Amino acid sequence: MSTETFEFQVEARQLLQLMIHSVYSNKDVFLRELVSNASDALDKLRLAALRDDLSDVDVSDLHIELEVDKEARTLTVRDNGIGMSYDEVTRLIGTIANSGTAKFLQELREAEDAAGADGLIGQFGVGFYSGFMVADEVTLVTRRAGETQGTRWTSRGEGTYTLETVEEAPQGTSVTLHLKPADSENQLHDYTSTWKIREIVKRYSDFITWPVRLLPERGEDGAEAGEPETLNSMKALWARPRDEVSDDEYHELYKHIAHDWREPLETIRLQAEGTFEYQALLFVPSHAPHDLFTQGYQRGVQLYVKRVFIMDDCEELLPPYLRFVKGVVDAQDLSLNVSREILQQDRHIRMIQRRLTKKVLATVKDLRTSAPERYATFWREFGPVLKEGLVTDSENRDAILAASSFATTHDADEPTTLQAYVERMKDGQKDIYYMTGESRRAIEDSPHMEAFRAKGVEVLLLTDAVDEVWVDAVGEFEGRPLRSVAKGEIDLDGDREERTDAEKEQQDEEYAGLLGWMTEHLSEDVKEVRLSSRLTVSPACVVSDANELTPALENMYRAMGQEVPHAKRILELNPEHQLVKSLNRAYAEQQQDRSELTETADLLHALAVLAEGGRPKEPARFVKLVADRLERTL
């Protein structure tokens, strides 16, 4: 049988070098990852057997074995699970087929401390590679269930690996680590020590569904002296009473499920009894994965039926906007042969989803008052994705709003709830005001905010992309309309019944000629030029009509491949600004030649577009006009 040598994919080679040469605070993680991989292989085999995909395969004694050879200094992790074919070994072990690999490598290099670096192990399926932290050479022998031929993979982690087919391979996968010498200074323990192996398995893998057996050491004649020792309890944490499970045990289960080294932010237990019974153990992570908003993000929680693993990523158990939640749901009344198609129609699954969703939202809401610091972490990491539910889940919209918080001009540091905003509204104020933008500073510096700042009216500062969408979907809160300060006409004096109609009519008459002329001159770019009640310092601003899409929303739809018509904006002038007053006076005086006035009008419009973060229609012409005007002042 021939042996072929291959080179690692570039990213895999870089990852290997980082694994081998970086200093980690806890190298014990390698065994946890290998045992976890073995457990996944056993889950997949049991599932395949239940679905009759592999009806002739023996699943009566599925287990994980650990074997130590002190003389050869090897540690072998072996399972009799689903195994891999030759092609799967090439695809899964020789490469890292994930679009986020480059970012993962960057995060790994930039991790500020050893714990942060440890926290990245387990992502992208790189748990197997962690073996190179403790081994000079790794050998993998595997045979896929149902096939007759096996595969041997070997590498020293130096850029190449070898592959060969083998005839006498048992079903499943074995990973043999040729261990490096123990080095206490670098936290490299002696992993041929049976007490150390017991400690690691008990600490990290006690909850594994399958037995993890430590084989007895072999005598001089090569025979095993004694019986295998089962190291883990195999107790499902979600099935045990809360007072019998420590927080550490919950945290280790989360790390196993989520492949995350960090502890979860919050643990949520739920148990339903009666006509339909199920148990749920959910976790809210403390850190958002980098691919949370990518199309290929794998969401969903693990589904068990009577403690039998069914599905790793059951999307039907939680809505997409809660895709960051990890955990386990164990149902008592579902069929073991359930499929994704059946789940989509199953009323029991829909019932579980409704209850889990309400429980998660209630937990987040309670965090805001009971643990403000943890809530602040949650909102920083998952606020944008949670707000997607305001658009997609009208049934739970009130609960999502109750769990949400928003930056506001009321406090530079502390976000607010809509309920608190309403309680602080000024007498006579009818609307909840908000503004969307790229950043808090950009919004606060916007001309649209001037009158609100001058009159002390609170404004919500919304800086996430989803904010452009959900405010229109929600529309109002407790009968108070949500109103953009950059759309429609704003009359803050009207809110307090202080403005007089006579003053408004006189001002409109004084500027009528200029407004009509500018509306006609700028008709290709604006639908109307009118006087503004929202400006106190700036000469002009552009706003959207009350029922029109904002430029940001237009761009968002176009980025998603949806063609939307371009909506002309409205140019508002500040009648109290000296530039606008002078322009109005010049318009009245220059009845014949208004060529310079047209340039001024163009400049005023371009400046208003720039002020809101846009770009002038003709940047080169705008620069030339500004340069010419500056030249005349010198």
XYZ file of C-alpha atoms in Angstrom:
634
model
C 0.000 0.000 0.000
C 1.520 3.266 -1.149
C 1.983 6.250 1.119
C 1.386 9.722 -0.287
C 2.787 12.949 1.152
C 0.812 16.191 0.981
C 1.379 19.789 2.032
C -1.002 21.474 4.419
C -3.235 24.254 3.203
C -1.503 27.599 3.906
C -3.888 28.547 6.713
C -3.612 25.103 8.277
C 0.188 25.323 8.247
C 0.092 28.737 9.927
C -2.358 27.443 12.495
C -0.170 24.448 13.257
C 2.829 26.655 13.903
C 0.834 28.825 16.259
C -0.490 25.754 18.055
C 2.964 24.257 18.444
C 4.985 27.328 19.357
C 2.570 29.612 21.215
C 2.530 29.464 24.998
C -0.869 28.494 26.477
C -1.797 28.673 30.119
C -3.484 25.278 30.070
C -2.385 22.611 27.612
C -4.830 20.118 29.164
C -7.370 21.428 26.649
C -6.045 19.028 23.996
C -7.575 15.977 25.708
C -10.900 17.681 26.217
C -11.063 18.486 22.492
C -10.121 14.965 21.377
C -12.667 13.377 23.744
C -15.289 15.843 22.509
C -14.550 14.916 18.888
C -14.857 11.229 19.784
C -18.193 11.865 21.505
C -19.475 13.647 18.387
C -18.462 10.624 16.281
C -20.434 8.292 18.566
C -23.477 10.597 18.457
C -23.397 10.553 14.666
C -23.148 6.767 14.521
C -26.076 6.301 16.922
C -28.153 8.741 14.876
C -27.279 6.978 11.606
C -28.248 3.636 13.128
C -31.580 5.007 14.368
C -32.368 6.220 10.868
C -31.441 2.836 9.415
C -28.619 4.382 7.389
C -26.268 1.763 8.878
C -28.533 -1.062 9.929
C -25.766 -3.703 10.018
C -23.465 -1.761 12.377
C -23.194 -2.855 16.027
C -24.042 0.055 18.363
C -24.485 -2.006 21.528
C -21.255 -0.814 23.185
C -20.360 2.642 21.936
C -17.529 4.078 24.005
C -14.286 6.071 24.104
C -10.992 4.474 25.108
C -7.837 6.106 26.423
C -4.655 4.056 26.248
C -1.262 5.001 27.640
C 2.091 3.507 26.695
C 4.624 4.954 29.115
C 7.584 3.249 27.485
C 6.777 4.586 24.021
C 5.405 7.835 25.524
C 2.171 7.706 23.577
C -1.426 8.509 24.441
C -4.205 7.153 22.225
C -7.799 8.418 22.150
C -9.981 5.838 20.425
C -13.697 5.600 19.618
C -15.873 3.117 17.748
C -18.027 5.829 16.214
C -18.898 6.891 12.676
C -15.272 7.159 11.494
C -14.067 8.910 8.332
C -13.470 7.921 4.746
C -10.233 8.664 2.884
C -11.798 11.709 1.234
C -13.143 12.997 4.550
C -9.722 12.742 6.164
C -8.233 14.742 3.285
C -10.946 17.388 3.493
C -11.347 17.692 7.260
C -7.818 17.146 8.548
C -5.558 18.391 5.768
C -7.396 21.679 5.300
C -9.470 24.097 7.289
C -12.421 24.693 5.036
C -13.813 27.805 6.665
C -14.047 31.310 5.253
C -13.210 32.843 8.620
C -9.857 31.120 9.042
C -7.822 34.252 8.322
C -9.690 36.206 10.977
C -9.305 33.332 13.435
C -5.543 33.350 12.905
C -5.430 37.092 13.431
C -7.410 36.782 16.669
C -5.124 33.984 17.806
C -2.030 36.133 17.225
C -3.554 39.193 18.848
C -4.968 37.481 21.939
C -3.871 39.698 24.820
C -3.332 36.906 27.285
C -2.954 33.162 27.406
C -6.560 32.658 28.573
C -7.756 34.628 25.573
C -5.709 32.423 23.278
C -7.107 29.291 24.915
C -10.560 30.679 24.287
C -10.051 30.421 20.557
C -9.313 26.706 20.547
C -12.327 24.737 19.476
C -13.449 27.202 16.821
C -13.408 26.192 13.153
C -13.072 22.527 14.092
C -9.432 22.950 15.073
C -9.733 20.873 18.250
C -7.827 18.075 16.529
C -4.873 20.398 15.924
C -4.557 21.116 19.650
C -2.848 17.720 19.942
C 0.291 19.267 18.448
C 0.675 21.391 21.592
C 1.728 18.264 23.479
C 2.932 15.898 20.741
C 5.861 15.774 18.343
C 3.909 13.507 16.013
C 0.231 12.657 15.603
C -1.106 9.512 13.936
C -4.771 9.091 13.065
C -6.243 5.756 11.971
C -9.903 5.708 10.947
C -12.475 3.620 9.113
C -15.930 4.866 8.288
C -18.791 2.663 9.477
C -20.071 0.556 6.595
C -16.801 0.666 4.658
C -14.127 -2.044 4.521
C -10.974 0.026 4.084
C -9.377 2.404 6.551
C -7.052 5.401 6.353
C -3.902 6.327 8.244
C -2.893 9.997 8.549
C 0.461 11.001 10.071
C 2.164 14.354 10.587
C 4.834 16.002 12.695
C 3.131 19.373 12.251
C 5.951 20.722 10.094
C 4.022 21.554 6.935
C 3.329 18.106 5.484
C 1.293 15.003 6.263
C 1.123 11.491 4.861
C -1.909 9.460 3.871
C -2.230 5.728 3.195
C -5.011 3.196 3.056
C -5.015 0.322 5.543
C -6.875 -2.970 5.396
C -7.015 -3.951 9.076
C -8.487 -0.806 10.645
C -11.271 -1.111 13.240
C -14.413 0.934 12.814
C -14.128 4.437 14.248
C -11.150 6.688 14.850
C -8.016 6.499 16.966
C -5.653 9.411 17.500
C -2.211 8.522 18.824
C -0.075 11.319 20.248
C 3.697 10.802 20.432
C 4.135 12.992 23.474
C 6.773 15.620 24.045
C 8.858 15.396 27.228
C 7.210 16.888 30.283
C 8.177 20.530 30.866
C 6.846 22.066 34.079
C 8.061 25.569 33.177
C 5.848 25.585 30.089
C 2.919 23.902 31.860
C 3.489 20.751 29.806
C 2.469 17.899 32.101
C 3.302 14.230 31.844
C 0.264 12.989 29.946
C 1.299 9.357 30.359
C 0.367 9.768 34.017
C -2.952 8.018 34.687
C -3.836 10.318 37.578
C -3.430 13.333 35.305
C -5.684 11.754 32.676
C -8.311 10.982 35.326
C -8.171 14.584 36.526
C -8.637 16.047 33.030
C -11.527 13.754 32.068
C -13.321 14.297 35.384
C -12.919 18.044 35.073
C -13.833 18.529 31.435
C -15.706 15.450 30.212
C -17.672 14.081 33.131
C -20.971 14.926 31.390
C -20.118 13.131 28.121
C -23.001 10.800 27.224
C -20.674 7.907 26.386
C -18.351 6.039 28.763
C -14.736 7.242 28.671
C -12.648 4.206 29.622
C -9.025 4.199 30.669
C -7.419 0.930 29.633
C -5.161 -0.731 32.191
C -1.439 -0.619 31.621
C -0.004 -3.614 29.826
C 2.373 -5.995 31.596
C 5.733 -7.163 30.322
C 4.011 -9.865 28.265
C 1.863 -7.239 26.543
C -1.361 -8.333 28.203
C -3.651 -5.849 29.973
C -3.500 -6.133 33.748
C -7.035 -5.554 34.977
C -10.312 -4.163 33.666
C -10.903 -0.808 31.922
C -11.844 2.009 34.295
C -14.763 4.285 33.393
C -13.699 7.829 34.247
C -16.890 9.851 33.704
C -20.296 9.772 35.405
C -22.306 10.186 32.140
C -25.016 12.049 34.036
C -27.038 14.487 31.898
C -26.791 17.777 33.790
C -30.139 18.985 32.472
C -31.834 15.944 34.035
C -30.356 16.487 37.500
C -31.873 18.768 40.192
C -30.385 22.272 40.259
C -29.018 21.870 43.790
C -27.030 18.795 42.717
C -25.129 20.586 39.940
C -22.427 23.182 40.505
C -21.923 26.253 38.348
C -18.583 24.817 37.252
C -20.321 21.718 35.892
C -22.775 23.868 33.935
C -19.907 25.936 32.581
C -18.017 22.864 31.420
C -21.106 21.601 29.607
C -21.405 24.959 27.865
C -17.762 24.842 26.805
C -18.280 21.385 25.356
C -21.415 22.366 23.442
C -20.253 25.776 22.220
C -16.553 24.966 21.747
C -15.823 28.080 23.772
C -13.198 28.440 26.461
C -14.939 31.365 28.135
C -17.600 30.869 30.764
C -21.187 31.642 29.699
C -22.755 34.933 30.639
C -25.951 33.317 31.894
C -27.371 29.823 32.439
C -31.094 29.223 31.860
C -32.963 26.121 33.060
C -36.475 25.226 31.978
C -38.562 22.132 32.703
C -42.059 21.428 31.407
C -44.260 18.672 32.778
C -47.749 17.508 31.933
C -49.117 16.595 28.525
C -45.801 17.355 26.865
C -42.574 16.982 28.831
C -39.158 18.362 28.054
C -36.112 19.778 29.783
C -33.962 22.616 28.516
C -30.579 23.901 29.617
C -29.615 27.035 27.693
C -26.569 29.300 27.828
C -26.055 32.899 26.796
C -22.396 33.304 25.724
C -20.265 36.141 27.022
C -18.766 36.910 23.619
C -20.296 37.100 20.142
C -18.637 34.869 17.521
C -17.137 36.826 14.637
C -19.395 35.092 12.080
C -22.668 35.757 13.911
C -23.976 37.843 11.013
C -22.708 35.655 8.170
C -25.023 33.510 6.102
C -23.221 30.294 6.975
C -23.392 30.750 10.763
C -24.408 27.444 12.336
C -27.228 28.155 14.749
C -29.515 26.032 16.853
C -29.348 24.023 20.068
C -28.787 20.312 20.558
C -31.917 18.193 20.471
C -32.193 14.972 22.475
C -35.134 12.622 22.800
C -35.146 10.705 26.086
C -31.403 11.500 26.438
C -30.664 10.088 22.973
C -28.848 12.565 20.767
C -30.903 13.507 17.696
C -29.554 16.712 16.201
C -26.646 19.063 16.866
C -28.083 22.288 15.460
C -31.877 22.212 15.670
C -32.813 25.598 14.213
C -36.526 25.110 14.923
C -36.096 25.407 18.697
C -35.205 29.120 18.726
C -35.897 31.983 16.305
C -33.010 33.342 14.169
C -32.587 36.461 16.315
C -31.663 34.209 19.279
C -29.144 32.229 17.221
C -26.353 33.056 19.682
C -27.992 30.923 22.416
C -26.403 27.506 22.954
C -27.685 24.568 24.926
C -29.627 21.330 25.093
C -33.312 20.471 24.799
C -34.344 16.951 25.828
C -37.925 16.086 24.786
C -39.741 13.033 26.086
C -42.519 12.689 23.514
C -40.848 13.093 20.125
C -40.007 10.238 17.795
C -36.392 9.111 17.707
C -36.619 9.056 13.931
C -37.513 12.739 13.685
C -36.258 14.743 10.679
C -35.840 18.457 10.006
C -38.906 18.397 7.762
C -41.004 16.844 10.528
C -39.663 19.338 13.072
C -40.786 22.278 10.946
C -44.407 21.070 11.179
C -44.421 19.598 14.699
C -46.714 21.483 17.079
C -44.699 20.314 20.087
C -41.565 21.904 18.643
C -43.442 25.159 18.031
C -44.643 25.057 21.620
C -41.104 24.557 22.901
C -39.842 27.416 20.740
C -42.459 29.813 22.121
C -41.610 28.932 25.723
C -37.833 29.016 25.231
C -38.061 32.377 23.440
C -40.131 33.946 26.207
C -37.797 32.507 28.867
C -34.643 33.873 27.187
C -36.195 37.334 26.706
C -37.426 37.420 30.316
C -33.958 36.414 31.530
C -32.309 39.205 29.536
C -34.821 41.731 30.868
C -34.166 40.609 34.457
C -30.408 40.931 33.918
C -30.779 44.659 33.364
C -31.939 45.211 36.939
C -30.320 42.278 38.746
C -26.885 42.330 37.067
C -26.341 45.613 35.151
C -22.722 44.832 34.265
C -23.597 41.462 32.741
C -26.520 43.048 30.918
C -24.192 45.704 29.503
C -21.934 42.923 28.213
C -24.914 41.137 26.688
C -26.207 44.242 24.935
C -22.772 45.155 23.596
C -22.295 41.675 22.141
C -25.815 40.683 21.110
C -27.991 43.810 21.055
C -27.858 44.206 17.245
C -28.947 40.613 16.599
C -31.680 40.697 19.253
C -33.207 43.779 17.591
C -33.715 41.727 14.417
C -36.629 40.175 16.290
C -38.402 43.547 16.358
C -38.781 43.142 12.595
C -39.393 39.397 12.329
C -41.269 38.426 15.514
C -44.337 40.583 16.062
C -45.673 38.127 18.666
C -42.766 38.830 21.037
C -42.124 42.445 19.999
C -43.168 43.897 23.365
C -40.925 41.436 25.226
C -37.974 42.276 22.959
C -38.512 46.012 23.500
C -38.683 45.418 27.252
C -35.320 43.614 27.103
C -33.706 46.268 24.881
C -31.831 49.446 25.709
C -30.699 52.354 23.591
C -28.097 55.098 23.691
C -29.625 58.492 24.351
C -28.764 62.174 24.675
C -30.052 62.008 28.263
C -26.889 60.250 29.459
C -23.568 59.904 27.669
C -22.750 56.591 29.364
C -25.952 54.848 30.429
C -28.405 53.570 27.805
C -32.132 53.893 28.381
C -35.278 51.862 27.842
C -38.273 53.136 25.897
C -40.287 53.020 29.130
C -37.776 55.277 30.887
C -37.748 57.629 27.883
C -41.535 57.986 28.016
C -41.409 58.724 31.749
C -38.934 61.574 31.081
C -40.850 63.135 28.164
C -41.512 66.850 28.451
C -45.027 68.149 28.998
C -46.826 68.306 25.693
C -44.295 66.080 23.865
C -46.193 63.606 21.719
C -43.407 61.672 19.955
C -40.412 59.519 20.848
C -37.569 61.062 18.852
C -34.667 59.109 17.419
C -31.904 59.457 14.871
C -29.910 56.797 13.067
C -26.282 57.128 12.027
C -22.873 55.481 11.852
C -21.760 56.528 15.333
C -22.886 58.447 18.385
C -20.548 61.307 17.592
C -21.760 61.571 13.995
C -25.353 61.788 15.193
C -24.632 64.315 17.922
C -22.776 66.550 15.443
C -25.592 66.382 12.896
C -27.465 69.621 12.095
C -30.734 67.721 12.632
C -29.980 67.618 16.346
C -29.520 71.351 16.897
C -33.047 72.329 17.939
C -33.406 69.222 20.111
C -30.162 70.029 21.880
C -31.139 73.683 22.313
C -34.559 72.831 23.739
C -33.366 69.892 25.860
C -35.533 67.290 24.096
C -34.183 63.755 24.497
C -33.270 61.807 21.355
C -32.469 58.093 20.996
C -29.132 57.580 19.198
C -29.355 54.451 17.028
C -26.128 53.298 15.385
C -26.748 49.662 14.338
C -27.696 48.789 10.763
C -30.864 47.033 11.913
C -32.072 50.269 13.560
C -32.928 51.651 10.129
C -35.486 48.861 9.750
C -37.016 48.091 13.134
C -38.124 51.650 13.951
C -40.477 51.569 10.951
C -41.672 48.053 11.784
C -42.458 48.957 15.407
C -43.894 52.382 14.683
C -44.911 53.316 18.211
C -44.505 52.497 21.890
C -47.391 52.842 24.353
C -49.244 54.991 21.856
C -46.261 57.309 21.299
C -45.064 57.387 17.671
C -41.377 56.748 17.005
C -40.247 59.719 14.935
C -36.964 60.366 13.160
C -35.485 63.821 13.687
C -34.206 63.592 10.094
C -37.583 62.888 8.444
C -40.651 65.037 7.859
C -41.348 68.403 9.469
C -40.355 68.907 13.082
C -42.144 71.483 15.212
C -40.819 71.346 18.754
C -42.567 74.597 19.655
C -45.810 73.040 18.504
C -45.267 70.226 20.950
C -45.400 72.750 23.756
C -48.026 74.962 22.088
C -45.707 77.986 22.106
C -45.435 78.779 18.421
C -47.730 81.439 16.884
C -49.264 81.051 13.449
C -48.724 84.747 12.700
C -44.932 84.460 13.071
C -44.837 81.423 10.841
C -46.971 83.032 8.123
C -44.849 86.187 8.105
C -41.629 84.203 7.778
C -43.059 81.994 5.019
C -44.131 85.071 3.047
C -40.722 86.732 3.466
C -38.870 83.702 2.049
C -41.470 82.498 -0.462
C -39.650 83.851 -3.508
C -36.263 82.372 -2.568
C -37.761 79.005 -1.652
C -39.662 78.730 -4.921
C -36.624 79.739 -6.995
C -34.307 77.274 -5.195
C -36.861 74.463 -5.481
C -36.936 74.972 -9.245
C -33.146 75.347 -9.567
C -32.394 72.210 -7.506
C -35.325 70.179 -8.844
C -33.057 67.372 -10.127
C -31.809 66.711 -6.595
C -34.509 67.871 -4.151
C -38.289 67.694 -4.153
C -38.726 70.856 -2.063
C -36.863 73.697 -0.381
C -38.506 74.920 2.804
C -37.780 76.710 6.057
C -36.615 74.647 8.993
C -37.628 74.584 12.643
C -34.928 72.040 13.571
C -31.843 74.205 12.852
C -30.324 76.703 15.291
C -26.661 76.905 14.170
C -26.263 75.391 10.706
C -27.562 77.199 7.602
C -29.179 74.143 5.992
C -29.827 70.416 6.190
C -31.397 67.741 4.020
C -34.185 65.558 5.350
C -36.307 62.725 4.025
C -40.041 62.996 3.590
C -41.998 61.350 6.388
C -42.889 58.305 4.279
C -39.703 57.978 2.227
C -36.737 55.657 2.696
C -33.605 57.200 4.164
C -30.413 57.088 2.035
C -28.925 54.513 4.432
C -31.955 52.247 4.019
C -31.841 52.666 0.239
C -28.192 51.586 0.231
C -28.979 48.635 2.500
C -31.677 47.332 0.156
C -29.435 47.773 -2.884
C -26.630 45.886 -1.109
C -29.089 43.001 -0.704
C -29.803 43.061 -4.433
C -33.165 44.836 -4.190
C -33.712 47.735 -6.566
C -35.495 50.656 -4.949
C -36.289 53.992 -6.588
C -34.143 56.915 -5.542
C -36.128 59.285 -3.333
C -35.482 63.004 -3.658
C -34.720 64.715 -0.377
C -35.992 67.978 1.100
C -33.604 70.901 1.656
C -34.385 72.898 4.777
C -32.996 76.399 5.363
C -32.441 78.089 8.701
C -34.142 81.492 8.403
C -32.192 82.798 11.410
C -28.769 82.059 9.897
C -26.916 85.066 8.458
C -25.977 83.195 5.263
C -29.624 82.380 4.529
C -30.700 85.934 5.362
C -28.042 87.326 3.020
C -29.038 84.885 0.281
C -32.678 85.961 0.581
C -31.691 89.621 0.450
C -29.471 89.062 -2.608
C -32.275 87.155 -4.328
C -34.600 90.134 -3.884
C -31.954 92.594 -5.155
C -30.586 90.622 -8.139
C -33.582 90.414 -10.412
C -31.604 90.103 -13.671
C -28.337 88.149 -13.213
C -28.507 85.385 -10.565
C -25.525 83.302 -11.758
C -23.665 83.753 -8.485
C -26.811 82.944 -6.528
C -27.113 79.640 -8.370
C -23.568 78.744 -7.300
C -24.389 79.712 -3.710
C -27.532 77.582 -3.808
C -25.510 74.626 -5.132
C -22.894 75.101 -2.415
C -25.544 75.329 0.300
C -27.129 72.084 -0.860
C -23.765 70.307 -1.108
C -22.781 71.492 2.390
C -26.049 70.124 3.772
C -25.371 66.746 2.120
C -21.834 66.689 3.533
C -23.083 67.545 7.017
C -25.143 64.354 7.181
C -22.258 62.175 5.974
C -23.153 62.032 2.265
C -21.152 63.224 -0.729
C -21.963 66.024 -3.191
C -23.422 65.042 -6.540
C -20.391 66.488 -8.365
C -17.421 66.498 -5.967
C -14.998 68.107 -8.448
C -17.373 71.000 -9.158
C -18.030 71.451 -5.452
C -14.284 71.710 -4.735
C -13.855 74.252 -7.542
C -16.706 76.426 -6.260
C -15.308 76.392 -2.724
C -11.799 77.227 -3.990
C -13.128 80.126 -6.073
C -15.048 81.548 -3.107
C -12.006 81.238 -0.852
C -9.850 82.977 -3.428
C -12.191 85.975 -3.459
C -11.883 86.404 0.299
C -8.086 86.779 0.211
